[in-house]
Tab-separated table of C-alpha atoms in Angstrom:
chain	number	residue	atom	x	y	z
H	1037	MET	CA	-106.054	-97.250	-22.856
H	1038	ASP	CA	-105.820	-93.653	-21.597
H	1039	ALA	CA	-109.326	-92.872	-22.825
H	1040	LEU	CA	-110.702	-95.956	-21.075
H	1041	VAL	CA	-108.886	-95.071	-17.895
H	1042	ASN	CA	-110.152	-91.492	-17.944
H	1043	GLN	CA	-113.685	-92.729	-18.458
H	1044	ARG	CA	-113.388	-95.019	-15.432
H	1045	ILE	CA	-111.929	-92.166	-13.391
H	1046	LYS	CA	-114.935	-90.012	-14.235
H	1047	GLN	CA	-117.206	-92.816	-13.047
H	1048	VAL	CA	-115.243	-93.109	-9.811
H	1049	LEU	CA	-115.477	-89.352	-9.318
H	1050	ARG	CA	-119.250	-89.644	-9.673
H	1051	GLY	CA	-119.242	-92.141	-6.815
H	1052	ASP	CA	-119.131	-95.433	-8.700
H	1053	GLN	CA	-116.658	-97.380	-6.624
H	1054	GLU	CA	-116.950	-100.489	-8.757
H	1055	ALA	CA	-115.409	-98.653	-11.698
H	1056	PHE	CA	-112.232	-98.413	-9.691
H	1057	GLY	CA	-111.987	-102.184	-9.750
H	1058	GLU	CA	-111.391	-102.023	-13.491
H	1059	ILE	CA	-108.582	-99.542	-12.994
H	1060	VAL	CA	-106.994	-101.888	-10.453
H	1061	GLU	CA	-107.300	-104.774	-12.902
H	1062	LEU	CA	-105.563	-102.779	-15.603
H	1063	PHE	CA	-102.589	-101.740	-13.515
H	1064	LYS	CA	-102.236	-104.366	-10.787
H	1065	ASP	CA	-99.515	-106.419	-12.510
H	1066	LYS	CA	-97.331	-103.412	-13.177
H	1067	VAL	CA	-97.732	-101.950	-9.695
H	1068	PHE	CA	-97.227	-105.278	-7.918
H	1069	HIS	CA	-94.164	-106.007	-10.013
H	1070	LEU	CA	-92.665	-102.600	-9.256
H	1071	CYS	CA	-93.237	-103.089	-5.535
H	1072	TYR	CA	-91.880	-106.591	-5.577
H	1073	ARG	CA	-88.659	-105.525	-7.256
H	1074	MET	CA	-88.289	-102.632	-4.864
H	1075	LEU	CA	-88.999	-104.613	-1.685
H	1076	GLY	CA	-87.989	-108.166	-2.563
H	1077	ASN	CA	-90.794	-109.737	-0.572
H	1078	ARG	CA	-94.188	-110.840	-1.888
H	1079	HIS	CA	-96.206	-110.118	1.239
H	1080	GLU	CA	-94.844	-106.671	1.641
H	1081	ALA	CA	-95.121	-105.976	-2.049
H	1082	GLU	CA	-98.777	-106.994	-1.957
H	1083	ASP	CA	-99.462	-104.810	1.027
H	1084	ILE	CA	-97.756	-101.783	-0.469
H	1085	ALA	CA	-99.236	-102.285	-3.931
H	1086	GLN	CA	-102.743	-102.477	-2.416
H	1087	GLU	CA	-102.015	-99.403	-0.347
H	1088	ALA	CA	-100.943	-97.563	-3.536
H	1089	PHE	CA	-104.321	-98.251	-5.131
H	1090	VAL	CA	-106.168	-97.213	-1.976
H	1091	ARG	CA	-104.252	-93.927	-1.944
H	1092	ALA	CA	-104.948	-93.443	-5.628
H	1093	TYR	CA	-108.649	-93.960	-4.926
H	1094	VAL	CA	-108.758	-91.588	-1.993
H	1095	ASN	CA	-106.876	-88.902	-3.921
H	1096	ILE	CA	-108.387	-89.472	-7.314
H	1097	HIS	CA	-109.866	-85.966	-7.391
H	1098	SER	CA	-106.337	-84.541	-7.401
H	1099	PHE	CA	-105.312	-86.487	-10.484
H	1100	ASN	CA	-105.025	-84.257	-13.551
H	1101	GLN	CA	-106.652	-86.169	-16.399
H	1102	LYS	CA	-104.529	-84.437	-18.985
H	1103	ARG	CA	-101.576	-86.471	-17.646
H	1104	LYS	CA	-100.835	-90.134	-17.752
H	1105	PHE	CA	-102.547	-92.077	-15.029
H	1106	SER	CA	-99.809	-94.724	-14.869
H	1107	THR	CA	-97.168	-92.065	-14.138
H	1108	TRP	CA	-99.233	-90.722	-11.253
H	1109	LEU	CA	-99.911	-94.202	-9.917
H	1110	TYR	CA	-96.230	-95.209	-10.162
H	1111	ARG	CA	-95.327	-92.126	-8.238
H	1112	ILE	CA	-97.626	-93.102	-5.391
H	1113	ALA	CA	-96.279	-96.666	-5.440
H	1114	THR	CA	-92.580	-95.735	-5.544
H	1115	ASN	CA	-93.015	-93.225	-2.720
H	1116	LEU	CA	-94.687	-95.857	-0.570
H	1117	CYS	CA	-91.926	-98.358	-1.370
H	1118	ILE	CA	-89.194	-95.897	-0.498
H	1119	ASP	CA	-90.936	-94.998	2.768
H	1120	ARG	CA	-91.165	-98.664	3.620
H	1121	ILE	CA	-87.507	-99.312	2.803
H	1122	ARG	CA	-86.392	-96.388	4.940
H	1123	LYS	CA	-88.460	-97.526	7.896
H	1124	LYS	CA	-86.928	-100.941	8.023
H	1125	LYS	CA	-83.456	-100.183	6.756
H	1126	PRO	CA	-81.218	-102.291	9.014
H	1127	ASP	CA	-82.663	-105.714	8.286
H	1128	TYR	CA	-84.553	-105.515	5.041
H	1129	PHE	CA	-81.847	-107.094	2.989
H	1130	LEU	CA	-81.453	-110.342	4.887
H	1131	ASP	CA	-85.205	-110.710	5.367
H	1132	ALA	CA	-85.962	-110.160	1.724
H	1133	GLU	CA	-87.573	-113.078	-0.030
H	1134	VAL	CA	-85.578	-114.318	-2.980
H	1135	ALA	CA	-87.378	-114.163	-6.353
H	1136	GLY	CA	-89.006	-117.377	-7.421
H	1137	THR	CA	-88.092	-119.366	-4.324
H	1138	ASP	CA	-91.408	-119.168	-2.524
H	1139	GLY	CA	-90.375	-118.019	0.869
H	1140	LEU	CA	-86.605	-118.408	0.901
H	1141	THR	CA	-84.875	-115.423	2.387
H	1142	MET	CA	-81.382	-114.085	2.159
H	1143	TYR	CA	-80.524	-115.975	5.324
H	1144	SER	CA	-81.045	-119.249	3.517
H	1145	GLN	CA	-79.135	-117.842	0.540
H	1146	ILE	CA	-76.068	-117.258	2.603
H	1147	ALA	CA	-76.073	-120.843	3.800
H	1148	ALA	CA	-76.630	-122.243	0.327
H	1149	GLU	CA	-73.820	-120.557	-1.576
H	1150	GLY	CA	-72.694	-123.667	-3.451
H	1151	LYS	CA	-73.255	-124.255	-7.169
H	1152	SER	CA	-75.898	-126.595	-8.464
H	1153	PRO	CA	-75.175	-128.782	-11.529
H	1154	ASP	CA	-78.701	-128.614	-12.871
H	1155	SER	CA	-79.066	-125.955	-15.554
H	1156	GLU	CA	-82.688	-125.202	-14.782
H	1157	VAL	CA	-81.756	-124.555	-11.205
H	1158	GLU	CA	-78.952	-122.392	-12.482
H	1159	THR	CA	-81.365	-120.167	-14.387
H	1160	LEU	CA	-83.384	-119.786	-11.242
H	1161	GLU	CA	-80.235	-119.077	-9.326
H	1162	LEU	CA	-79.198	-116.468	-11.830
H	1163	GLN	CA	-82.505	-114.667	-11.468
H	1164	GLU	CA	-82.205	-114.839	-7.708
H	1165	ILE	CA	-78.719	-113.442	-7.850
H	1166	VAL	CA	-79.797	-110.596	-10.087
H	1167	GLN	CA	-82.780	-109.835	-7.821
H	1168	ARG	CA	-80.513	-109.915	-4.809
H	1169	GLU	CA	-78.024	-107.574	-6.433
H	1170	ILE	CA	-80.786	-105.152	-7.416
H	1171	LEU	CA	-81.917	-105.169	-3.799
H	1172	ARG	CA	-78.389	-104.351	-2.708
H	1173	LEU	CA	-78.373	-101.133	-4.696
H	1174	PRO	CA	-78.981	-97.959	-2.709
H	1175	ASP	CA	-82.690	-97.170	-3.164
H	1176	LYS	CA	-82.111	-94.063	-5.240
H	1177	TYR	CA	-80.353	-96.163	-7.887
H	1178	ARG	CA	-82.604	-99.169	-7.471
H	1179	VAL	CA	-85.755	-97.242	-8.224
H	1180	VAL	CA	-84.463	-95.775	-11.502
H	1181	ILE	CA	-83.097	-99.140	-12.651
H	1182	ILE	CA	-86.389	-100.875	-11.922
H	1183	LEU	CA	-88.474	-98.222	-13.633
H	1184	ARG	CA	-86.166	-98.197	-16.648
H	1185	TYR	CA	-85.635	-101.888	-17.243
H	1186	ILE	CA	-88.404	-103.759	-15.508
H	1187	ASP	CA	-91.214	-101.314	-16.131
H	1188	ASP	CA	-89.783	-100.062	-19.390
H	1189	LEU	CA	-90.305	-96.398	-18.706
H	1190	SER	CA	-88.560	-93.739	-20.746
H	1191	LEU	CA	-86.091	-91.424	-19.048
H	1192	ASN	CA	-88.640	-88.619	-19.303
H	1193	GLU	CA	-91.344	-90.696	-17.651
H	1194	ILE	CA	-88.974	-91.641	-14.844
H	1195	SER	CA	-88.153	-88.000	-14.311
H	1196	GLU	CA	-91.910	-87.319	-14.014
H	1197	VAL	CA	-92.626	-90.284	-11.718
H	1198	LEU	CA	-89.826	-89.324	-9.351
H	1199	ASP	CA	-90.273	-85.585	-9.795
H	1200	MET	CA	-86.578	-85.307	-10.484
H	1201	PRO	CA	-84.628	-83.426	-13.169
H	1202	LEU	CA	-83.832	-85.493	-16.248
H	1203	GLY	CA	-80.107	-84.998	-15.704
H	1204	THR	CA	-80.332	-86.529	-12.230
H	1205	VAL	CA	-82.260	-89.497	-13.613
H	1206	LYS	CA	-79.529	-90.064	-16.186
H	1207	THR	CA	-76.716	-89.839	-13.670
H	1208	ARG	CA	-78.474	-92.299	-11.389
H	1209	ILE	CA	-79.125	-94.748	-14.188
H	1210	HIS	CA	-75.471	-94.579	-15.174
H	1211	ARG	CA	-74.349	-95.190	-11.602
H	1212	GLY	CA	-76.919	-97.894	-11.042
H	1213	ARG	CA	-75.839	-99.718	-14.199
H	1214	GLU	CA	-72.190	-99.370	-13.288
H	1215	ALA	CA	-72.781	-100.665	-9.742
H	1216	LEU	CA	-74.704	-103.651	-11.077
H	1217	ARG	CA	-72.047	-104.304	-13.700
H	1218	LYS	CA	-69.493	-104.587	-10.914
H	1219	GLN	CA	-71.740	-106.679	-8.723
H	1220	LEU	CA	-72.589	-109.075	-11.543
H	1221	SER	CA	-69.246	-109.140	-13.329
H	1222	ASN	CA	-68.185	-112.515	-11.972
H	1223	LEU	CA	-71.272	-114.357	-13.268
O	124	MET	CA	-51.968	-100.486	-21.731
O	125	LYS	CA	-52.449	-96.840	-22.543
O	126	ALA	CA	-55.162	-94.911	-20.785
O	127	CYS	CA	-58.485	-94.550	-22.618
O	128	PRO	CA	-60.105	-91.152	-23.052
O	129	GLU	CA	-62.146	-90.369	-19.945
O	130	GLU	CA	-65.336	-89.630	-21.848
O	131	ILE	CA	-65.560	-93.069	-23.461
O	132	VAL	CA	-67.402	-94.630	-20.519
O	133	LEU	CA	-69.838	-91.710	-20.519
O	134	TYR	CA	-70.415	-92.239	-24.239
O	135	MET	CA	-71.143	-95.899	-23.580
O	136	GLN	CA	-73.673	-94.953	-20.933
O	137	GLU	CA	-75.256	-92.358	-23.184
O	138	HIS	CA	-75.381	-94.902	-26.005
O	139	LEU	CA	-77.318	-97.237	-23.722
O	140	ASP	CA	-79.764	-94.423	-22.994
O	141	GLY	CA	-80.199	-93.833	-26.742
O	142	ASP	CA	-78.863	-90.414	-25.997
O	143	LEU	CA	-75.562	-90.223	-27.861
O	144	SER	CA	-75.030	-87.738	-30.693
O	145	TRP	CA	-73.899	-89.017	-34.088
O	146	GLU	CA	-70.458	-87.449	-33.711
O	147	LYS	CA	-69.827	-88.998	-30.307
O	148	GLU	CA	-71.115	-92.329	-31.603
O	149	GLN	CA	-68.327	-92.277	-34.222
O	150	VAL	CA	-65.736	-91.508	-31.565
O	151	LEU	CA	-67.027	-94.406	-29.458
O	152	LYS	CA	-67.076	-96.841	-32.396
O	153	GLU	CA	-63.600	-95.901	-33.448
O	154	HIS	CA	-62.271	-96.350	-29.950
O	155	LEU	CA	-63.975	-99.694	-29.465
O	156	GLN	CA	-62.439	-101.034	-32.653
O	157	LYS	CA	-58.966	-100.665	-31.266
O	158	CYS	CA	-59.488	-101.182	-27.528
O	159	THR	CA	-60.419	-104.682	-26.332
O	160	ALA	CA	-60.602	-103.604	-22.678
O	161	CYS	CA	-63.320	-101.091	-23.483
O	162	GLN	CA	-65.083	-103.615	-25.741
O	163	GLU	CA	-65.245	-105.974	-22.846
O	164	TYR	CA	-66.452	-103.307	-20.472
O	165	PHE	CA	-69.157	-102.308	-22.932
O	166	GLN	CA	-70.235	-105.957	-23.267
O	167	GLU	CA	-70.454	-106.212	-19.493
O	168	LEU	CA	-72.712	-103.194	-19.332
O	169	LYS	CA	-74.975	-104.634	-22.028
O	170	ARG	CA	-74.990	-108.027	-20.312
O	171	THR	CA	-75.966	-106.321	-17.046
O	172	ILE	CA	-79.013	-104.878	-18.742
O	173	ALA	CA	-79.936	-108.289	-20.156
O	174	TYR	CA	-79.612	-109.750	-16.660
O	175	ILE	CA	-81.887	-107.110	-15.171
O	176	GLN	CA	-84.462	-107.746	-17.859
O	177	SER	CA	-84.317	-111.481	-17.330
O	178	THR	CA	-85.875	-111.229	-13.871
O	179	SER	CA	-89.331	-110.506	-15.183
O	180	HIS	CA	-91.420	-113.557	-14.331
O	181	ILE	CA	-93.585	-112.835	-11.322
O	182	GLN	CA	-97.227	-113.497	-10.637
O	183	THR	CA	-99.544	-110.975	-9.007
O	184	PRO	CA	-101.260	-112.562	-5.979
O	185	GLU	CA	-104.739	-113.990	-6.469
O	186	ASN	CA	-107.686	-111.860	-5.443
O	187	PHE	CA	-105.534	-108.765	-5.568
O	188	THR	CA	-108.297	-106.559	-6.958
O	189	MET	CA	-110.843	-107.933	-4.518
O	190	ASN	CA	-108.527	-107.202	-1.644
O	191	VAL	CA	-107.972	-103.655	-2.802
O	192	MET	CA	-111.703	-103.084	-3.146
O	193	ALA	CA	-112.187	-104.385	0.401
O	194	ARG	CA	-109.672	-101.837	1.682
O	195	LEU	CA	-111.318	-98.822	0.080
O	196	PRO	CA	-113.010	-96.448	2.503
O	197	LYS	CA	-116.627	-97.518	2.877
O	198	GLU	CA	-118.328	-94.124	3.067
O	199	LYS	CA	-117.989	-93.546	-0.667
O	200	ARG	CA	-119.868	-96.714	-1.485
O	201	SER	CA	-123.332	-95.184	-1.329
O	202	GLU	CA	-123.738	-94.116	-4.947
O	203	GLY	CA	-122.149	-97.180	-6.453
O	204	VAL	CA	-123.720	-100.498	-7.382
O	205	ARG	CA	-126.012	-101.785	-4.675
O	206	ARG	CA	-125.709	-105.371	-3.559
């Protein structure tokens, strides 16, 4: 994978824009997923994920090919997500689309607090609840939890993506897990 | 209920990171065997992780790559494939 990616990067550096399309194909699911979990809204996630690739393209000459491309790309994407969250802080939570509900927002969630008897609906509800609770985490905890458990990064990779000491990453994962444990303990 | 050693929760967290030394692992195990409150707490932490991991179904929008390509700055297009 890394060899293929580096080959495509060389092509892009030589001016072959089409080669970048293959890079996007390889990483689009991961980047979109990361953005979606961070932002909780498909449209915004799509916008930010696309923007991450555009920035990667524009800055591709500054990527050091001895390093992992995915780490570099995640870093661009997480920074964009965090910027976006900070810009719209006061209302992002209630506006956030709930996972798997195709357009439902937290506003509709509040109204529909009751339990459904159907078990399939309950699974969906559970995932919505978990997504909602992840979105309630302060962004510094949310980002490490998402990178760790949804993108499956190692603690070392997270420390590289976020440019943060390993010890800080650990502390934040511990606090993030503890916060979620509390938030989810009555399920 | 007697108070549990303060470091037990930290050991649990470190265990979940795969970061706990063998010696501390023994201390944790030993404590868990005799403390149901901590057992429960530990289970809750593990369950939390399972919950987080259960949220993983999500589809990337159609035409994602095409849309990215359309957003790339045009001036670099010259040396690429001509259409």
